XYZ file of C-alpha atoms in Angstrom:
592
model
C 1.653 28.481 -11.382
C -1.844 28.642 -12.897
C -4.185 28.167 -9.923
C -7.399 29.933 -10.997
C -10.573 27.903 -11.444
C -10.097 26.497 -14.970
C -13.761 26.419 -16.098
C -15.182 29.772 -14.987
C -18.521 29.425 -16.784
C -19.472 26.268 -14.817
C -18.109 26.560 -11.279
C -18.386 24.173 -8.370
C -17.232 25.193 -4.911
C -15.048 22.145 -4.246
C -12.101 21.387 -6.513
C -8.353 20.811 -6.387
C -5.704 21.902 -8.869
C -3.204 19.325 -10.126
C -1.075 21.975 -11.795
C 2.494 22.289 -10.584
C 5.536 20.016 -10.579
C 5.262 16.653 -12.347
C 7.867 14.087 -13.371
C 8.510 14.182 -17.112
C 10.093 11.784 -19.591
C 10.777 12.275 -23.292
C 10.682 9.060 -25.273
C 10.602 5.547 -23.844
C 14.076 5.390 -22.301
C 14.837 8.987 -21.355
C 15.904 10.103 -17.893
C 13.468 11.746 -15.489
C 13.033 15.525 -15.596
C 10.782 17.919 -13.698
C 8.121 19.942 -15.526
C 5.720 22.658 -14.408
C 2.207 21.844 -15.660
C 0.355 23.287 -17.587
C 3.345 24.690 -19.515
C 4.582 22.644 -22.478
C 8.155 21.279 -22.364
C 9.204 23.553 -25.234
C 8.434 26.638 -23.088
C 10.747 28.312 -20.581
C 8.072 28.331 -17.872
C 7.911 24.537 -17.969
C 11.403 24.394 -16.523
C 12.631 22.436 -19.567
C 12.521 24.922 -22.446
C 13.815 22.971 -25.414
C 12.582 21.314 -28.593
C 11.687 17.643 -28.475
C 13.135 14.862 -30.592
C 10.490 12.249 -29.786
C 6.768 12.248 -30.484
C 6.166 10.384 -27.214
C 6.271 12.039 -23.791
C 5.220 10.897 -20.340
C 4.003 12.729 -17.223
C 3.714 11.308 -13.691
C 2.764 12.661 -10.265
C 1.298 11.672 -6.924
C -1.810 13.308 -5.494
C -4.270 12.857 -2.648
C -8.022 13.281 -2.606
C -9.299 15.401 0.315
C -10.849 13.238 3.041
C -14.030 15.319 3.065
C -14.732 14.134 -0.476
C -15.158 10.523 0.680
C -18.283 8.945 -0.798
C -18.324 11.287 -3.812
C -17.513 10.506 -7.425
C -14.140 12.046 -8.340
C -13.808 13.623 -11.794
C -10.394 14.227 -13.354
C -10.390 17.125 -15.861
C -7.873 18.104 -18.538
C -8.234 21.469 -20.271
C -6.209 20.361 -23.315
C -3.426 17.900 -24.148
C -1.685 17.976 -27.526
C -2.317 15.682 -29.339
C -3.240 12.102 -28.328
C -3.073 10.839 -24.774
C -3.843 7.976 -22.402
C -4.420 8.414 -18.675
C -3.660 5.849 -15.939
C -4.594 6.076 -12.272
C -2.778 3.637 -9.986
C -1.776 1.544 -12.976
C -5.262 1.272 -14.455
C -6.271 2.994 -17.700
C -8.888 5.652 -16.948
C -9.364 6.636 -20.589
C -7.932 8.013 -23.814
C -8.436 11.175 -25.832
C -7.277 12.634 -29.133
C -7.329 16.248 -30.273
C -5.055 18.974 -28.953
C -7.581 21.797 -28.526
C -10.442 20.355 -26.500
C -11.132 19.313 -22.881
C -11.918 15.860 -21.558
C -12.986 14.308 -18.251
C -12.687 10.850 -16.675
C -14.493 9.501 -13.622
C -11.558 7.996 -11.703
C -13.419 6.988 -8.525
C -13.118 3.246 -9.036
C -9.350 3.464 -9.584
C -8.518 5.282 -6.334
C -6.860 3.604 -3.354
C -7.801 6.273 -0.799
C -4.225 7.039 0.244
C -1.691 8.424 -2.199
C -2.758 8.182 -5.818
C -0.448 7.781 -8.802
C -1.363 9.621 -12.018
C 0.323 8.870 -15.338
C -0.341 10.684 -18.615
C 1.189 9.365 -21.830
C 0.988 11.838 -24.715
C 1.880 11.486 -28.369
C 2.312 14.679 -30.378
C 3.141 13.980 -34.005
C 5.796 16.646 -34.452
C 6.082 16.432 -38.245
C 2.568 15.277 -39.190
C 0.893 17.902 -41.400
C -2.387 15.994 -41.533
C -3.565 16.672 -37.975
C -4.949 19.976 -36.678
C -1.792 21.865 -35.583
C -2.473 25.534 -36.335
C 0.633 27.706 -36.130
C 2.852 24.984 -34.662
C 5.626 24.368 -37.212
C 6.501 20.818 -38.274
C 10.239 21.583 -38.186
C 12.587 22.054 -35.216
C 12.216 25.839 -35.026
C 9.747 28.467 -36.199
C 9.979 30.123 -39.603
C 7.960 32.785 -41.422
C 4.416 32.646 -39.907
C 4.920 29.385 -37.973
C 6.031 29.112 -34.362
C 7.598 26.734 -31.863
C 5.772 23.461 -31.375
C 3.723 22.840 -28.219
C 3.474 19.245 -27.032
C 1.517 17.606 -24.264
C -0.409 19.265 -21.432
C -0.967 22.973 -22.128
C -4.098 23.780 -20.114
C -4.983 23.122 -16.481
C -5.495 19.735 -14.825
C -7.813 19.434 -11.820
C -10.134 17.145 -9.853
C -13.530 17.804 -8.332
C -16.063 15.766 -6.344
C -19.647 15.231 -7.487
C -22.569 13.081 -6.430
C -23.650 10.274 -8.726
C -26.495 12.614 -9.687
C -25.009 15.835 -11.064
C -25.275 18.388 -13.856
C -23.124 17.574 -16.890
C -23.678 20.817 -18.831
C -26.056 23.711 -19.412
C -26.482 25.861 -22.520
C -28.055 29.312 -22.480
C -29.615 30.604 -25.722
C -30.757 34.237 -25.408
C -33.532 35.751 -27.507
C -33.448 39.531 -27.073
C -36.485 40.009 -29.337
C -38.689 37.879 -27.088
C -36.811 38.839 -23.931
C -36.274 35.197 -22.970
C -33.437 32.759 -22.446
C -33.735 29.084 -23.352
C -31.817 26.809 -20.984
C -30.967 23.319 -22.181
C -29.182 20.891 -19.886
C -27.919 17.363 -19.417
C -27.718 15.416 -16.160
C -25.682 12.331 -15.312
C -26.917 8.813 -15.935
C -27.536 8.106 -12.247
C -29.814 11.090 -11.653
C -33.169 9.972 -10.144
C -36.238 10.382 -12.318
C -37.950 12.737 -11.739
C -35.623 15.376 -10.293
C -35.825 19.082 -9.527
C -33.813 21.980 -10.940
C -33.761 25.123 -8.833
C -32.768 28.310 -10.667
C -31.825 31.704 -9.282
C -31.004 34.357 -11.927
C -29.717 37.788 -10.953
C -28.769 40.912 -12.873
C -26.365 43.322 -11.186
C -27.345 41.913 -7.801
C -31.132 42.098 -8.286
C -33.227 38.979 -8.675
C -34.652 38.420 -12.160
C -36.052 34.912 -11.771
C -36.287 32.200 -9.155
C -38.101 28.934 -9.458
C -38.080 25.157 -9.341
C -38.744 22.991 -12.392
C -39.354 19.238 -12.432
C -37.197 17.358 -14.894
C -37.380 13.887 -16.383
C -34.904 11.983 -18.500
C -31.304 12.859 -19.229
C -31.891 16.139 -21.088
C -34.370 18.954 -20.782
C -35.271 22.521 -21.613
C -36.396 25.523 -19.575
C -37.508 28.890 -20.974
C -37.213 31.889 -18.666
C -38.737 35.331 -19.222
C -35.791 37.662 -18.544
C -37.090 41.090 -19.595
C -40.647 40.610 -18.211
C -41.962 42.748 -21.089
C -40.377 45.888 -19.593
C -39.451 48.403 -22.285
C -36.211 49.597 -20.745
C -34.801 46.096 -20.377
C -34.446 45.762 -24.121
C -35.546 48.117 -26.868
C -34.265 49.532 -30.126
C -33.291 52.867 -28.566
C -31.545 51.579 -25.459
C -28.740 49.257 -24.490
C -31.158 47.900 -21.936
C -29.783 44.679 -20.469
C -27.974 43.652 -23.663
C -24.394 42.402 -23.638
C -21.986 44.396 -25.850
C -18.335 45.512 -25.744
C -19.537 48.895 -24.522
C -21.861 47.408 -21.886
C -20.844 43.822 -20.991
C -23.933 43.086 -18.913
C -24.119 39.530 -17.583
C -26.731 37.561 -15.689
C -25.440 35.455 -12.788
C -27.072 32.053 -12.384
C -27.130 29.657 -9.440
C -28.296 26.142 -10.327
C -29.157 23.353 -7.918
C -30.019 19.788 -8.871
C -32.268 18.240 -6.234
C -33.732 14.876 -5.349
C -36.653 16.035 -3.232
C -35.142 18.171 -0.457
C -31.648 16.734 -0.999
C -29.276 18.923 -3.032
C -27.230 16.680 -5.335
C -25.262 19.376 -7.184
C -24.737 23.135 -7.101
C -23.213 25.129 -9.965
C -22.551 28.840 -10.547
C -22.657 30.115 -14.119
C -23.757 33.130 -16.190
C -25.071 34.239 -19.576
C -25.496 37.392 -21.638
C -28.485 38.660 -23.633
C -26.838 39.201 -27.006
C -27.856 38.831 -30.652
C -25.667 38.804 -33.771
C -27.019 38.665 -37.318
C -26.436 39.989 -40.837
C -28.814 42.112 -42.849
C -28.482 44.217 -46.002
C -24.746 43.650 -46.246
C -24.000 44.681 -42.645
C -23.365 42.971 -39.328
C -25.880 43.768 -36.598
C -25.219 43.492 -32.874
C -28.373 43.650 -30.761
C -30.370 44.861 -33.783
C -28.043 47.787 -34.564
C -25.403 47.935 -37.323
C -22.062 47.347 -35.627
C -18.628 48.141 -37.060
C -16.104 45.540 -35.950
C -12.575 46.767 -35.156
C -10.698 43.558 -34.456
C -7.160 42.442 -33.721
C -5.624 39.208 -34.963
C -4.713 37.396 -31.750
C -2.495 34.313 -31.953
C -2.524 33.740 -28.177
C 1.229 33.234 -27.692
C 3.549 34.299 -24.879
C 7.327 34.490 -25.005
C 7.857 32.302 -21.934
C 4.675 30.208 -21.958
C 4.087 29.748 -25.723
C 0.394 28.775 -26.061
C -0.212 29.049 -22.296
C -0.441 32.417 -20.566
C 1.847 32.752 -17.518
C -1.080 33.951 -15.401
C -4.814 34.491 -15.907
C -4.262 38.231 -15.458
C -2.339 38.149 -18.753
C -5.590 37.345 -20.574
C -7.417 40.223 -18.924
C -4.547 42.628 -19.515
C -4.381 41.803 -23.239
C -8.080 42.627 -23.544
C -7.718 45.842 -21.553
C -4.827 46.971 -23.751
C -6.693 46.109 -26.951
C -9.715 48.116 -25.774
C -7.451 50.990 -24.703
C -6.272 51.143 -28.330
C -9.866 51.368 -29.574
C -10.447 47.772 -30.697
C -13.705 46.044 -29.795
C -12.742 42.429 -30.392
C -10.322 39.886 -31.763
C -10.112 37.186 -34.345
C -8.422 34.300 -32.545
C -6.020 32.758 -35.014
C -5.401 29.039 -35.432
C -5.986 28.290 -31.773
C -8.894 27.375 -29.507
C -8.232 29.687 -26.589
C -8.251 28.831 -22.901
C -11.749 29.235 -21.353
C -10.246 31.718 -18.889
C -9.599 34.112 -21.786
C -13.224 33.801 -22.895
C -14.389 34.483 -19.342
C -12.455 37.765 -19.305
C -13.765 38.660 -22.763
C -17.292 38.135 -21.404
C -16.612 40.197 -18.293
C -14.691 43.051 -19.919
C -16.699 43.261 -23.158
C -14.665 41.994 -26.109
C -15.974 40.323 -29.267
C -14.305 37.020 -30.162
C -14.191 35.187 -33.466
C -13.456 31.676 -32.197
C -10.955 29.794 -34.327
C -9.826 26.202 -34.794
C -6.287 24.968 -35.430
C -5.945 24.020 -39.107
C -4.563 20.845 -40.528
C -2.316 21.349 -43.557
C -2.511 18.374 -45.923
C -5.989 17.346 -47.008
C -6.962 13.754 -46.281
C -10.311 12.299 -45.230
C -8.637 11.293 -41.955
C -7.419 14.846 -41.296
C -10.831 16.223 -42.187
C -12.509 13.795 -39.802
C -10.193 14.758 -36.934
C -10.837 18.450 -37.632
C -14.616 18.004 -37.719
C -14.712 15.963 -34.504
C -12.629 18.475 -32.614
C -14.516 21.469 -34.000
C -17.858 20.071 -32.815
C -16.358 19.684 -29.323
C -15.218 23.325 -29.416
C -18.770 24.497 -30.109
C -20.071 22.362 -27.234
C -17.430 23.724 -24.821
C -17.818 27.405 -25.660
C -21.507 27.692 -26.502
C -22.370 29.881 -23.501
C -19.860 32.710 -23.984
C -21.655 35.869 -25.208
C -18.320 37.282 -26.392
C -18.182 34.684 -29.192
C -20.114 36.086 -32.150
C -18.630 33.989 -34.955
C -17.273 30.483 -35.518
C -14.214 30.898 -37.754
C -12.922 27.535 -38.921
C -10.330 27.364 -41.710
C -7.862 30.047 -42.764
C -6.583 30.871 -46.265
C -7.479 27.411 -47.603
C -5.058 25.710 -45.194
C -5.893 22.017 -45.224
C -7.935 22.491 -48.401
C -5.267 23.876 -50.790
C -7.324 23.083 -53.900
C -10.503 24.630 -52.564
C -10.823 26.854 -55.609
C -11.674 24.077 -58.095
C -11.691 20.744 -56.235
C -15.234 19.587 -55.570
C -14.259 17.276 -52.700
C -12.524 20.059 -50.807
C -15.389 22.440 -51.554
C -17.822 19.894 -50.122
C -15.670 19.638 -46.998
C -15.600 23.424 -46.471
C -19.344 23.651 -47.032
C -19.978 20.721 -44.683
C -18.023 22.523 -41.945
C -20.173 25.612 -42.468
C -23.393 23.618 -42.258
C -22.201 21.574 -39.282
C -21.474 24.745 -37.287
C -24.788 26.249 -38.377
C -26.566 23.029 -37.424
C -24.983 22.920 -33.959
C -25.457 26.637 -33.239
C -27.733 28.886 -35.297
C -27.254 31.910 -33.008
C -23.809 32.896 -34.324
C -22.247 33.724 -37.663
C -20.028 31.195 -39.419
C -17.060 31.459 -41.786
C -15.830 28.198 -43.309
C -12.674 29.629 -44.917
C -11.309 33.043 -43.966
C -9.134 34.949 -46.438
C -10.256 34.081 -49.950
C -11.944 31.403 -52.073
C -15.321 31.844 -50.388
C -17.857 29.023 -50.689
C -20.747 29.341 -48.222
C -20.095 31.945 -45.532
C -22.141 34.414 -43.520
C -19.388 37.009 -44.037
C -17.016 37.576 -46.948
C -13.686 37.817 -45.141
C -10.680 38.823 -47.253
C -6.975 39.248 -46.492
C -4.606 41.780 -48.039
C -1.343 43.384 -46.960
C -0.966 45.431 -50.139
C -1.512 48.824 -48.525
C 1.867 50.065 -49.750
C 5.143 50.929 -48.059
C 5.915 54.512 -47.067
C 7.744 55.090 -50.366
C 5.100 53.458 -52.599
C 2.482 56.148 -53.358
C 1.151 54.320 -56.420
C 0.486 51.138 -54.411
C -1.107 53.235 -51.689
C -3.504 54.658 -54.274
C -4.254 51.170 -55.633
C -5.194 50.083 -52.124
C -7.304 53.192 -51.510
C -9.274 52.591 -54.704
C -9.317 48.803 -54.390
C -11.080 48.563 -51.038
C -14.141 50.315 -52.433
C -15.411 47.414 -54.563
C -15.197 43.649 -54.911
C -13.592 44.119 -58.315
C -10.962 46.301 -56.722
C -10.391 43.823 -53.898
C -9.751 41.065 -56.409
C -6.588 42.954 -57.372
C -5.423 43.182 -53.757
C -6.149 39.648 -52.506
C -3.591 36.935 -53.303
C -6.066 34.325 -54.571
C -9.572 34.472 -56.107
C -12.210 35.974 -53.851
C -14.631 33.121 -54.548
C -14.153 29.437 -55.263
C -15.166 28.214 -58.681
C -18.944 27.993 -58.918
C -19.558 30.510 -56.118
C -20.181 34.251 -56.213
C -21.091 37.193 -54.015
C -24.566 36.944 -52.473
C -24.778 40.215 -50.577
C -22.936 39.192 -47.409
C -21.130 41.784 -45.266
C -17.547 42.324 -46.459
C -14.686 42.673 -43.981
C -10.925 42.823 -44.352
C -9.934 40.254 -41.760
C -6.173 40.510 -42.165
C -4.565 43.868 -42.860
C -1.539 45.817 -41.724
C 1.169 43.611 -40.286
C 3.397 46.677 -39.964
C 6.708 46.066 -38.176
C 8.310 48.910 -36.246
C 11.937 48.137 -36.920
C 13.727 46.841 -33.831
C 16.457 49.475 -33.730
C 13.756 52.095 -33.137
C 11.958 50.251 -30.337
C 14.864 49.106 -28.221
C 14.015 45.519 -29.079
C 16.506 42.806 -29.818
C 14.660 41.068 -32.635
C 16.549 38.381 -34.487
C 17.920 39.063 -37.939
C 15.209 36.967 -39.588
C 12.404 38.956 -37.914
C 9.917 40.540 -40.250
C 6.567 42.193 -40.881
C 4.447 42.416 -44.017
C 5.533 46.045 -44.288
C 7.667 48.241 -42.057
C 7.922 51.630 -40.387
C 11.111 53.363 -39.268
C 9.791 54.579 -35.903
C 6.684 54.544 -33.709
C 5.779 57.959 -35.141
C 6.151 56.681 -38.705
C 4.044 53.638 -37.783
C 1.214 55.897 -36.598
C 1.291 57.757 -39.923
C 1.033 54.506 -41.888
C -1.648 53.143 -39.547
C -3.730 56.301 -39.836
C -3.567 56.159 -43.634
C -4.524 52.465 -43.652
C -7.512 52.892 -41.334
C -8.668 56.069 -43.099
C -8.707 54.240 -46.437
C -10.762 51.420 -44.899
C -13.196 53.799 -43.205
C -13.698 55.674 -46.488
C -14.981 52.484 -48.122
C -18.756 52.054 -48.167
C -18.240 48.371 -49.009
C -16.462 47.408 -45.790
C -18.144 47.014 -42.414
C -15.133 46.051 -40.322
C -11.493 45.059 -40.237
C -9.019 42.890 -38.362
C -5.513 44.295 -37.877
C -2.487 41.987 -37.848
C -1.634 41.686 -35.023
C -1.832 42.055 -31.235
C 1.698 40.983 -30.274
C 5.107 40.171 -31.656
C 5.709 36.408 -31.730
C 9.161 34.968 -32.233
C 10.374 36.004 -35.699
C 7.054 37.693 -36.588
C 7.613 41.221 -35.259
C 4.491 43.028 -36.495
C 2.511 43.377 -33.276
C 1.098 46.464 -31.630
C 2.553 44.945 -28.449
C 6.015 43.431 -28.132
C 6.798 39.837 -27.079
C 6.307 40.808 -23.438
C 2.885 42.265 -24.358
C 3.952 45.885 -23.786
C 2.941 48.807 -26.032
C 5.252 49.642 -28.949
C 3.441 52.866 -29.894
C 1.185 55.374 -28.143
C -2.074 53.594 -27.263
C -4.058 56.839 -27.015
C -3.010 57.861 -30.517
C -3.996 54.461 -31.916
C -7.341 54.766 -30.161
C -7.916 58.224 -31.618
C -7.409 56.790 -35.113
C -9.711 53.834 -34.463
C -12.378 56.063 -32.881
C -12.622 58.255 -35.980
C -15.489 56.002 -37.125
C -18.421 55.193 -34.845
C -18.875 51.580 -33.806
C -22.650 51.526 -33.795
C -25.802 53.605 -33.820
C -26.862 55.685 -30.836
C -27.444 53.491 -27.804
C -28.581 55.101 -24.575
C -27.612 53.511 -21.284
C -30.396 52.489 -18.945
C -29.389 51.789 -15.347
């Protein structure tokens, strides 16, 4: 059962998990089953483990509120429910929500009876609707090609916590490594007295960096804190200083108290990282140094849990294994990942390109749903230093006529500008793969590196990755949408490889329809192909990074570096040696 604190970048001491055994009903007249939340009914770990035939599902359970919380406001939190849901407490509707990737919260205090509470969650997941954001979830009964088993209903944690009427609603930390400051914006609840006090205590590796009390007025405010105190070794061009990076994931721990005079109304523990990402002269810069990104495509699926990891340690272990193979980040694919994953990426040092689940058929209604949910993703994940790029659509999914349709071009461009308008500290890609409109990075996909017995195609790939003209012969669709052209952005290959080590050579029992974009006859043969692929990419002066497909095998797609149980399929040290043959960044010295 998933019992870790579900929101690790905004922690309160008191809380209670509602994960565990719930009653479950499929459809309006189905018999009662038992389900383990937060695992979806299609997963084995849910205790049900089968496809659904109805869009409508129902969850019910009893719970009690701890007596020591009496007099507090009780908040009910959902990490994510796919796709549309309504929540009742003791027969009264507490609220509704739509969107399968984002969290929501209801104040349920006025619905409680103080004894045993009844919670009911009605969810509708439109199993065959291609117009809603659904990512890799297939609209048929079982997965095919690059699409996987559907995931319906609750798939992230459910919990309650007590707060005073006056409490913090959120805080955003915006670092500026050039000035050595962090800007803190915040929002308090409607019933917070005016004025109020915010007490901050910021520490770095156990040592105090800042402490102070600021008077606040109104619902929102801003505080600017001098973090580096104009000390050269905290942040400079020749040192890592106190910067966050995959090599040195330095974080600042923050204790926040909201006070009404001497009375403490709320206390929250959080953190931030001093990190900067920008583009310049056709390269990506991390903390003012050119930085070569070596990413893995990460779908975030597990054999037994589907979109939900069996345990939080699974998130950390995936990152550790990726780093052990010499990768410094991932491109999350068609999924907004659990905040617990982002916490471990922050702590362990792992770049993340945050992704949104695509819709498939373009309609204004589908576009509206996508935009609403995407803006909520940016709000939820703003504080994570690991996230360096907002990566929205993939390969023109949802905008299939992006190349020459002005309406769909306007939509893609509007998504770019919306993300830029909500957060100007990160890079943005509107459409990853091809048919670029407005992007901070030109991100192209190609699997045409050639099979082992295709030397001519291997040479075409080797020559093609050295220029945009050459890439146009390797990418399936035009590099740029009609009316758009290259404007000097960094160029990365953000899907490459996809090499399957054939099952008979790995001891796996892959189904007959399993596949990869290309194949290798053994782990040793895979390493030869991988070395050739990475060498060709590293030899290109055009490219400043890559994303290899993919981290793990998933159902019929058997082209992962890890198998379905997230275990190595080839020698991790040998993969790392290949990846390490090109330096990640310039010379950073560590300052302790």
